[in-house]
Short mmCIF file of C-alpha atoms in Angstrom, two decimals:
data_model
loop_
_atom_site.label_atom_id
_atom_site.label_comp_id
_atom_site.label_asym_id
_atom_site.label_seq_id
_atom_site.Cartn_x
_atom_site.Cartn_y
_atom_site.Cartn_z
CA MET A 28 1.49 -19.27 68.39
CA PRO A 29 1.48 -16.91 65.38
CA THR A 30 4.88 -15.76 64.14
CA GLY A 31 6.05 -13.57 61.26
CA THR A 32 5.76 -9.79 61.46
CA PRO A 33 3.01 -7.50 62.79
CA ASP A 34 1.68 -7.10 59.23
CA VAL A 35 2.00 -10.77 58.22
CA LEU A 36 0.95 -13.32 60.82
CA LEU A 37 2.07 -16.92 60.35
CA ARG A 38 0.80 -20.01 62.08
CA THR A 39 0.62 -23.74 61.49
CA GLU A 40 -2.33 -25.86 62.49
CA GLY A 41 -2.60 -29.51 61.64
CA ARG A 42 -1.43 -30.01 58.07
CA ALA A 43 -1.86 -26.34 57.05
CA GLY A 44 0.28 -23.23 57.22
CA PHE A 45 -1.72 -19.98 57.44
CA ILE A 46 -0.56 -16.60 56.13
CA THR A 47 -2.71 -13.74 57.43
CA LEU A 48 -2.21 -10.32 55.84
CA ASN A 49 -2.66 -8.06 58.85
CA ARG A 50 -3.20 -4.43 57.93
CA PRO A 51 -7.00 -4.34 58.23
CA ARG A 52 -7.23 -0.54 58.40
CA ALA A 53 -5.57 -0.42 54.95
CA ILE A 54 -7.54 -3.45 53.68
CA ASN A 55 -4.27 -5.35 54.05
CA ALA A 56 -2.47 -3.36 51.35
CA LEU A 57 0.94 -4.85 50.64
CA THR A 58 4.22 -3.28 51.67
CA HIS A 59 7.65 -4.45 50.55
CA ALA A 60 8.25 -5.97 53.98
CA MET A 61 5.01 -7.95 53.71
CA VAL A 62 6.03 -9.37 50.34
CA LEU A 63 9.35 -10.54 51.79
CA ALA A 64 7.60 -12.05 54.82
CA VAL A 65 5.19 -14.04 52.65
CA ASP A 66 8.06 -15.25 50.49
CA GLY A 67 10.00 -16.32 53.59
CA ALA A 68 7.02 -18.32 54.85
CA LEU A 69 6.72 -20.10 51.51
CA THR A 70 10.41 -20.99 51.67
CA ASP A 71 10.08 -22.44 55.16
CA TRP A 72 6.92 -24.43 54.44
CA GLU A 73 8.02 -25.71 51.06
CA HIS A 74 10.57 -27.90 52.85
CA ASP A 75 8.46 -28.68 55.95
CA PRO A 76 6.94 -32.16 55.62
CA ASP A 77 4.35 -31.33 58.28
CA VAL A 78 2.85 -28.54 56.14
CA THR A 79 0.97 -29.94 53.15
CA THR A 80 -1.25 -26.93 52.37
CA VAL A 81 -0.67 -23.16 52.50
CA VAL A 82 -3.63 -20.82 53.11
CA VAL A 83 -3.57 -17.04 52.57
CA GLU A 84 -6.28 -14.88 54.16
CA GLY A 85 -6.87 -11.27 55.14
CA ALA A 86 -7.46 -9.81 58.59
CA GLY A 87 -10.58 -7.77 59.25
CA GLU A 88 -13.94 -7.68 57.54
CA ARG A 89 -13.19 -5.67 54.41
CA GLY A 90 -11.16 -7.95 52.22
CA LEU A 91 -8.14 -10.10 51.50
CA CYS A 92 -6.00 -7.29 50.06
CA ALA A 93 -6.68 -3.96 48.35
CA GLY A 94 -3.39 -4.04 46.44
CA GLY A 95 0.01 -2.45 46.90
CA ASP A 96 0.63 0.53 49.13
CA ILE A 97 -0.03 3.13 46.46
CA ARG A 98 0.59 6.09 48.76
CA ALA A 99 4.17 4.88 49.07
CA ILE A 100 4.35 4.51 45.28
CA HIS A 101 2.98 8.05 44.89
CA ASP A 102 5.63 9.49 47.19
CA ASP A 103 8.40 7.50 45.53
CA ALA A 104 7.32 8.56 42.04
CA ARG A 105 7.18 12.22 43.07
CA ALA A 106 10.68 11.96 44.50
CA GLY A 107 12.05 10.12 41.47
CA GLY A 108 13.10 7.25 43.72
CA SER A 109 13.76 3.57 43.12
CA ALA A 110 11.83 2.00 46.01
CA SER A 111 8.80 1.12 43.88
CA ALA A 112 10.90 -0.69 41.27
CA ALA A 113 12.59 -2.66 44.07
CA PHE A 114 9.18 -3.51 45.54
CA TRP A 115 7.83 -4.70 42.19
CA ARG A 116 10.95 -6.78 41.58
CA ASP A 117 10.29 -8.81 44.73
CA GLU A 118 6.51 -8.75 44.39
CA TYR A 119 6.51 -10.13 40.85
CA ARG A 120 8.98 -12.82 41.84
CA LEU A 121 6.57 -13.77 44.63
CA ASN A 122 3.67 -13.90 42.15
CA ALA A 123 5.66 -16.31 39.97
CA ARG A 124 6.58 -18.41 42.98
CA ILE A 125 2.96 -18.72 44.06
CA ALA A 126 2.03 -19.99 40.59
CA ARG A 127 4.78 -22.65 40.73
CA TYR A 128 4.43 -23.56 44.41
CA PRO A 129 4.70 -27.34 44.82
CA LYS A 130 2.05 -27.58 47.53
CA PRO A 131 -1.62 -26.55 47.36
CA TYR A 132 -1.85 -22.78 47.83
CA VAL A 133 -5.38 -21.86 48.91
CA ALA A 134 -6.40 -18.20 48.62
CA LEU A 135 -9.48 -17.08 50.54
CA MET A 136 -10.57 -14.19 48.30
CA ASP A 137 -13.28 -12.76 50.53
CA GLY A 138 -14.26 -9.09 50.19
CA ILE A 139 -12.00 -6.69 48.31
CA VAL A 140 -9.27 -8.35 46.22
CA MET A 141 -7.63 -5.82 43.94
CA GLY A 142 -4.30 -5.21 42.21
CA GLY A 143 -1.57 -6.77 44.30
CA GLY A 144 -4.27 -8.72 46.14
CA VAL A 145 -4.99 -10.53 42.88
CA GLY A 146 -1.27 -11.22 42.60
CA VAL A 147 -1.08 -13.06 45.93
CA SER A 148 -4.29 -15.01 45.30
CA ALA A 149 -5.29 -15.60 41.69
CA HIS A 150 -2.01 -17.34 40.79
CA GLY A 151 -2.65 -19.92 43.51
CA SER A 152 -3.73 -23.49 42.82
CA VAL A 153 -7.01 -23.22 44.79
CA ARG A 154 -8.78 -19.85 44.62
CA VAL A 155 -11.91 -19.40 46.72
CA VAL A 156 -14.31 -16.48 46.30
CA THR A 157 -17.44 -15.67 48.31
CA GLU A 158 -20.66 -13.73 47.79
CA ARG A 159 -18.77 -10.72 49.22
CA SER A 160 -15.87 -10.86 46.76
CA ARG A 161 -15.03 -7.82 44.67
CA VAL A 162 -12.13 -8.76 42.41
CA ALA A 163 -10.51 -6.16 40.16
CA MET A 164 -7.43 -4.85 38.43
CA PRO A 165 -8.33 -1.11 38.71
CA GLU A 166 -4.99 0.35 37.63
CA THR A 167 -6.10 2.49 34.68
CA GLY A 168 -8.07 4.65 37.11
CA ILE A 169 -4.83 5.78 38.75
CA GLY A 170 -2.79 6.17 35.56
CA PHE A 171 -1.18 2.74 35.89
CA VAL A 172 -1.34 -0.58 34.01
CA PRO A 173 -2.47 -4.00 35.33
CA ASP A 174 0.55 -5.80 36.76
CA VAL A 175 1.34 -8.70 39.18
CA GLY A 176 0.59 -11.06 36.28
CA GLY A 177 -2.82 -9.47 35.79
CA THR A 178 -2.40 -9.23 32.03
CA TYR A 179 -1.48 -12.93 31.97
CA LEU A 180 -4.71 -13.85 33.78
CA LEU A 181 -6.96 -11.41 31.93
CA GLY A 182 -5.35 -12.15 28.58
CA ARG A 183 -6.50 -15.75 28.94
CA ALA A 184 -10.09 -15.01 30.00
CA PRO A 185 -12.83 -16.10 27.57
CA GLY A 186 -13.33 -13.88 24.54
CA GLU A 187 -12.64 -10.24 25.30
CA LEU A 188 -13.76 -10.34 28.95
CA GLY A 189 -10.20 -9.76 30.11
CA THR A 190 -9.79 -6.72 27.86
CA HIS A 191 -12.98 -5.25 29.31
CA LEU A 192 -11.84 -5.84 32.89
CA ALA A 193 -8.30 -4.59 32.24
CA LEU A 194 -9.33 -1.34 30.58
CA THR A 195 -12.26 -0.45 32.84
CA GLY A 196 -10.96 -1.87 36.13
CA THR A 197 -14.52 -3.00 36.89
CA PRO A 198 -14.79 -5.10 40.09
CA VAL A 199 -16.49 -8.46 39.60
CA GLY A 200 -18.29 -10.76 41.98
CA ALA A 201 -17.93 -14.50 42.50
CA ALA A 202 -19.70 -15.76 39.38
CA ASP A 203 -17.84 -13.40 37.07
CA ALA A 204 -14.50 -14.14 38.74
CA LEU A 205 -15.14 -17.82 38.07
CA LEU A 206 -16.13 -17.12 34.47
CA ALA A 207 -13.04 -14.99 33.86
CA GLY A 208 -10.71 -17.65 35.29
CA LEU A 209 -9.74 -15.63 38.37
CA ALA A 210 -11.19 -18.15 40.84
CA ASP A 211 -12.00 -21.85 41.16
CA ALA A 212 -14.81 -22.17 43.70
CA CYS A 213 -17.35 -20.16 45.66
CA VAL A 214 -17.81 -20.73 49.39
CA PRO A 215 -20.22 -18.70 51.55
CA SER A 216 -18.29 -16.19 53.65
CA ALA A 217 -19.94 -17.53 56.79
CA GLU A 218 -18.39 -20.94 56.05
CA LEU A 219 -14.80 -19.72 55.71
CA PRO A 220 -13.91 -20.49 59.35
CA SER A 221 -15.22 -24.04 58.84
CA LEU A 222 -13.29 -24.34 55.59
CA ALA A 223 -10.13 -23.16 57.31
CA ARG A 224 -10.55 -25.84 59.98
CA ALA A 225 -11.17 -28.49 57.31
CA LEU A 226 -7.95 -27.48 55.55
CA THR A 227 -6.00 -28.42 58.66
CA VAL A 228 -7.06 -32.06 58.35
CA LEU A 229 -8.15 -32.68 54.75
CA PRO A 230 -6.53 -32.35 51.32
CA ALA A 231 -7.24 -28.90 49.94
CA ALA A 232 -9.48 -29.95 47.05
CA GLN A 233 -11.55 -32.20 49.29
CA ALA A 234 -11.99 -29.48 51.91
CA VAL A 235 -13.09 -26.89 49.36
CA ASP A 236 -15.50 -29.30 47.66
CA ARG A 237 -17.19 -29.88 51.00
CA TYR A 238 -18.21 -26.20 51.29
CA ALA A 239 -18.45 -25.05 47.65
CA VAL A 240 -21.79 -23.69 46.41
CA ALA A 241 -23.16 -22.12 43.25
CA PRO A 242 -22.29 -18.40 43.23
CA PRO A 243 -24.86 -15.60 43.07
CA PRO A 244 -25.65 -14.63 39.45
CA GLY A 245 -23.09 -12.50 37.64
CA VAL A 246 -23.42 -10.05 34.75
CA LEU A 247 -20.59 -10.81 32.32
CA ALA A 248 -22.15 -13.87 30.70
CA GLU A 249 -25.13 -11.80 29.55
CA GLN A 250 -22.82 -9.03 28.31
CA ARG A 251 -20.50 -11.27 26.29
CA ALA A 252 -22.02 -10.35 22.94
CA TRP A 253 -21.28 -6.63 23.06
CA ILE A 254 -18.06 -7.09 25.04
CA ASP A 255 -16.58 -9.46 22.46
CA ALA A 256 -17.78 -7.35 19.53
CA CYS A 257 -16.53 -4.03 20.89
CA TYR A 258 -13.25 -5.02 22.50
CA GLY A 259 -12.12 -6.91 19.44
CA ALA A 260 -11.33 -3.56 17.83
CA PRO A 261 -7.62 -2.88 17.18
CA THR A 262 -7.36 0.42 19.10
CA VAL A 263 -8.78 2.00 22.23
CA GLU A 264 -10.39 4.73 20.12
CA GLU A 265 -12.23 2.15 18.05
CA ILE A 266 -13.25 0.21 21.15
CA VAL A 267 -14.84 3.37 22.58
CA GLU A 268 -16.54 4.11 19.26
CA ARG A 269 -17.98 0.59 19.07
CA LEU A 270 -19.20 0.81 22.67
CA PHE A 271 -21.09 4.02 21.95
CA GLU A 272 -22.57 2.57 18.76
CA SER A 273 -23.54 -0.87 20.08
CA GLY A 274 -26.94 0.19 21.34
CA ALA A 275 -26.57 -1.59 24.69
CA PRO A 276 -27.04 0.82 27.62
CA ALA A 277 -24.29 -0.96 29.59
CA ALA A 278 -21.91 -0.53 26.66
CA LYS A 279 -22.55 3.21 26.52
CA GLU A 280 -21.90 3.47 30.27
CA THR A 281 -18.68 1.54 29.77
CA ALA A 282 -17.55 3.93 27.03
CA GLU A 283 -18.11 6.85 29.38
CA THR A 284 -16.13 5.04 32.07
CA LEU A 285 -13.20 4.56 29.70
CA LEU A 286 -13.20 8.24 28.78
CA GLY A 287 -12.58 9.00 32.45
CA ARG A 288 -9.53 6.75 32.65
CA SER A 289 -5.95 7.79 31.87
CA PRO A 290 -5.68 7.84 28.05
CA ALA A 291 -2.00 6.90 28.16
CA ALA A 292 -2.65 4.06 30.61
CA LEU A 293 -5.50 2.74 28.46
CA LYS A 294 -3.31 2.51 25.38
CA ALA A 295 -0.43 0.98 27.33
CA THR A 296 -2.79 -1.53 28.93
CA LEU A 297 -4.25 -2.68 25.61
CA ALA A 298 -0.76 -3.02 24.14
CA THR A 299 0.49 -4.95 27.18
CA LEU A 300 -2.50 -7.26 27.23
CA ARG A 301 -2.13 -8.13 23.57
CA ARG A 302 1.61 -8.66 23.87
CA SER A 303 1.07 -10.91 26.90
CA ARG A 304 -1.28 -13.13 24.90
CA ALA A 305 1.59 -13.93 22.55
CA LEU A 306 3.84 -15.03 25.42
CA THR A 307 3.89 -18.56 26.80
CA THR A 308 4.64 -18.31 30.50
CA LEU A 309 3.62 -16.16 33.44
CA GLU A 310 7.28 -15.38 34.00
CA GLU A 311 7.61 -13.86 30.54
CA VAL A 312 4.52 -11.74 31.15
CA LEU A 313 5.86 -10.54 34.50
CA ASP A 314 9.05 -9.48 32.73
CA LEU A 315 6.92 -7.48 30.31
CA GLU A 316 4.84 -5.95 33.10
CA TYR A 317 7.96 -4.97 35.02
CA ARG A 318 9.11 -2.86 32.08
CA VAL A 319 5.68 -1.26 31.84
CA SER A 320 5.42 -0.59 35.58
CA CYS A 321 8.85 1.03 35.75
CA ALA A 322 7.96 3.22 32.77
CA ALA A 323 4.65 4.23 34.37
CA LEU A 324 6.58 5.39 37.42
CA THR A 325 8.11 8.17 35.30
CA THR A 326 4.81 9.39 33.82
CA PRO A 327 2.76 12.27 35.22
CA ASP A 328 -0.45 10.24 35.20
CA LEU A 329 0.56 7.80 37.96
CA VAL A 330 1.24 10.58 40.48
CA GLU A 331 -1.84 12.50 39.36
CA GLY A 332 -4.11 9.45 39.46
CA ILE A 333 -3.09 8.45 42.97
CA ARG A 334 -3.40 12.06 44.09
CA ALA A 335 -6.96 12.31 42.78
CA GLN A 336 -8.16 8.92 44.03
CA VAL A 337 -6.27 8.39 47.28
CA VAL A 338 -4.38 11.47 48.51
CA ASP A 339 -6.71 14.43 47.89
CA LYS A 340 -9.70 12.22 46.99
CA ASP A 341 -11.21 14.86 44.73
CA ARG A 342 -11.82 12.18 42.04
CA ASP A 343 -10.83 14.77 39.42
CA PRO A 344 -7.60 13.65 37.75
CA HIS A 345 -6.07 15.82 35.05
CA TRP A 346 -4.43 13.40 32.65
CA THR A 347 -1.41 14.12 30.44
CA PRO A 348 -2.07 13.71 27.52
CA ALA A 349 -5.70 14.60 28.15
CA THR A 350 -7.28 12.64 25.29
CA LEU A 351 -6.78 9.35 23.49
CA ALA A 352 -6.07 11.19 20.23
CA GLU A 353 -3.10 12.95 21.83
CA VAL A 354 -1.40 9.70 22.92
CA THR A 355 1.05 8.83 20.16
CA GLU A 356 2.51 5.46 19.19
CA ALA A 357 5.83 6.70 20.53
CA ASP A 358 4.20 7.48 23.88
CA THR A 359 2.98 3.89 24.14
CA ALA A 360 6.26 2.41 22.90
CA ARG A 361 8.11 4.05 25.79
CA TYR A 362 6.32 1.72 28.22
CA PHE A 363 8.22 -1.25 26.78
CA ALA A 364 11.74 0.13 27.06
CA VAL A 365 14.29 -1.61 29.29
CA PRO A 366 14.24 0.07 32.74
CA SER A 367 17.30 1.98 33.83
CA GLY A 368 17.90 -0.60 36.54
CA GLY A 369 17.66 -3.51 34.09
CA ASP A 370 15.01 -6.11 33.34
CA LEU A 371 13.39 -8.44 35.84
CA GLY A 372 14.75 -11.54 34.13
CA LEU A 373 12.18 -14.05 35.31
CA GLY A 374 11.41 -15.43 31.88
CA SER A 375 14.92 -16.72 31.32
CA ALA A 376 14.66 -18.68 34.58
CA SER A 377 11.14 -20.06 34.02
CA PRO A 378 10.59 -23.84 33.88
CA ALA A 379 9.62 -23.58 30.22
CA ALA A 380 12.74 -21.56 29.39
CA GLN A 381 14.93 -23.95 31.34
CA ALA A 382 13.45 -26.92 29.48
CA ALA A 383 14.08 -25.20 26.16
CA ASP A 384 17.67 -24.52 27.20
CA ARG A 385 18.16 -28.18 28.12
CA GLU A 386 16.75 -29.32 24.79
CA ALA A 387 19.02 -26.92 22.96
CA ARG A 388 22.09 -28.14 24.84
CA GLU A 389 21.20 -31.80 24.34
CA GLY A 390 20.62 -31.22 20.65
CA ALA A 391 23.94 -29.39 20.21
#
């Protein structure tokens, strides 16, 4: 019988443990309690010899997970509270744990997979998309910055694809998710129940290979030329200028999209993405993102963006500052300050950091 909580259903069947995110009316948006429940299941199954594969899926027809509960973040930011920082602290630790999990972690990324949904799926060892998948890190549209390790994933996408996806928040389908390194295989959505049954009796890779197909055509491969040329610019202003001047209709549309995003969030996102590329481990990037997320919580754009997109739904955010030219270097630098509650501290505990510490001690 399923166990867990009402919002996170847990069950074991054969050799597999299943985690079902169960808030279908909210497209399974994550709450703090859900993050803790998923982490608890991973703890239990990590040491259970009868569970050799973990599978995460979403209830309902709309998607795996639409992200974090941004209404709760909106209310916390307005109140000047600390609940969001506490949520991110546990969520980012979960993201790191998923990436290091010692057993196959299979994410069924059907339908909408955005923000925090990417965090509980795209760090897994076996990531399955379908023809219905819409994968995105849409944070700049609400005055926020890609988090949950999103800048780690996007920073390692081919060329400048990750920069394009991080700044615009554009959702991608199966083929483009595979190209960008956000997924490993495409399985038809109608075959997911059969795949789930196969995972109860077969090794994860073998089960997925049995049902994997070529994805429907994507768009990013054909757009690589102008994406790489435009997003290689050193600043957001120059990226927008190059997009307008490239001559490609899709590039011009993209420039107009960027001009509707939060100027402060765009500059913070580009800075975060480029800093993350210079870091070695996911844990170090999550530390960086935690600083940025906590800083964003104190900006007017996060509250205003969520208000416009989710609360009032007027789709008419009034950003502060209103233009890219008004966002100063000091404004962007503030995103990288140590939070008042302290750093996350994952990087110092990462396997790579621990190995370096051991080498240093042995060499002393």
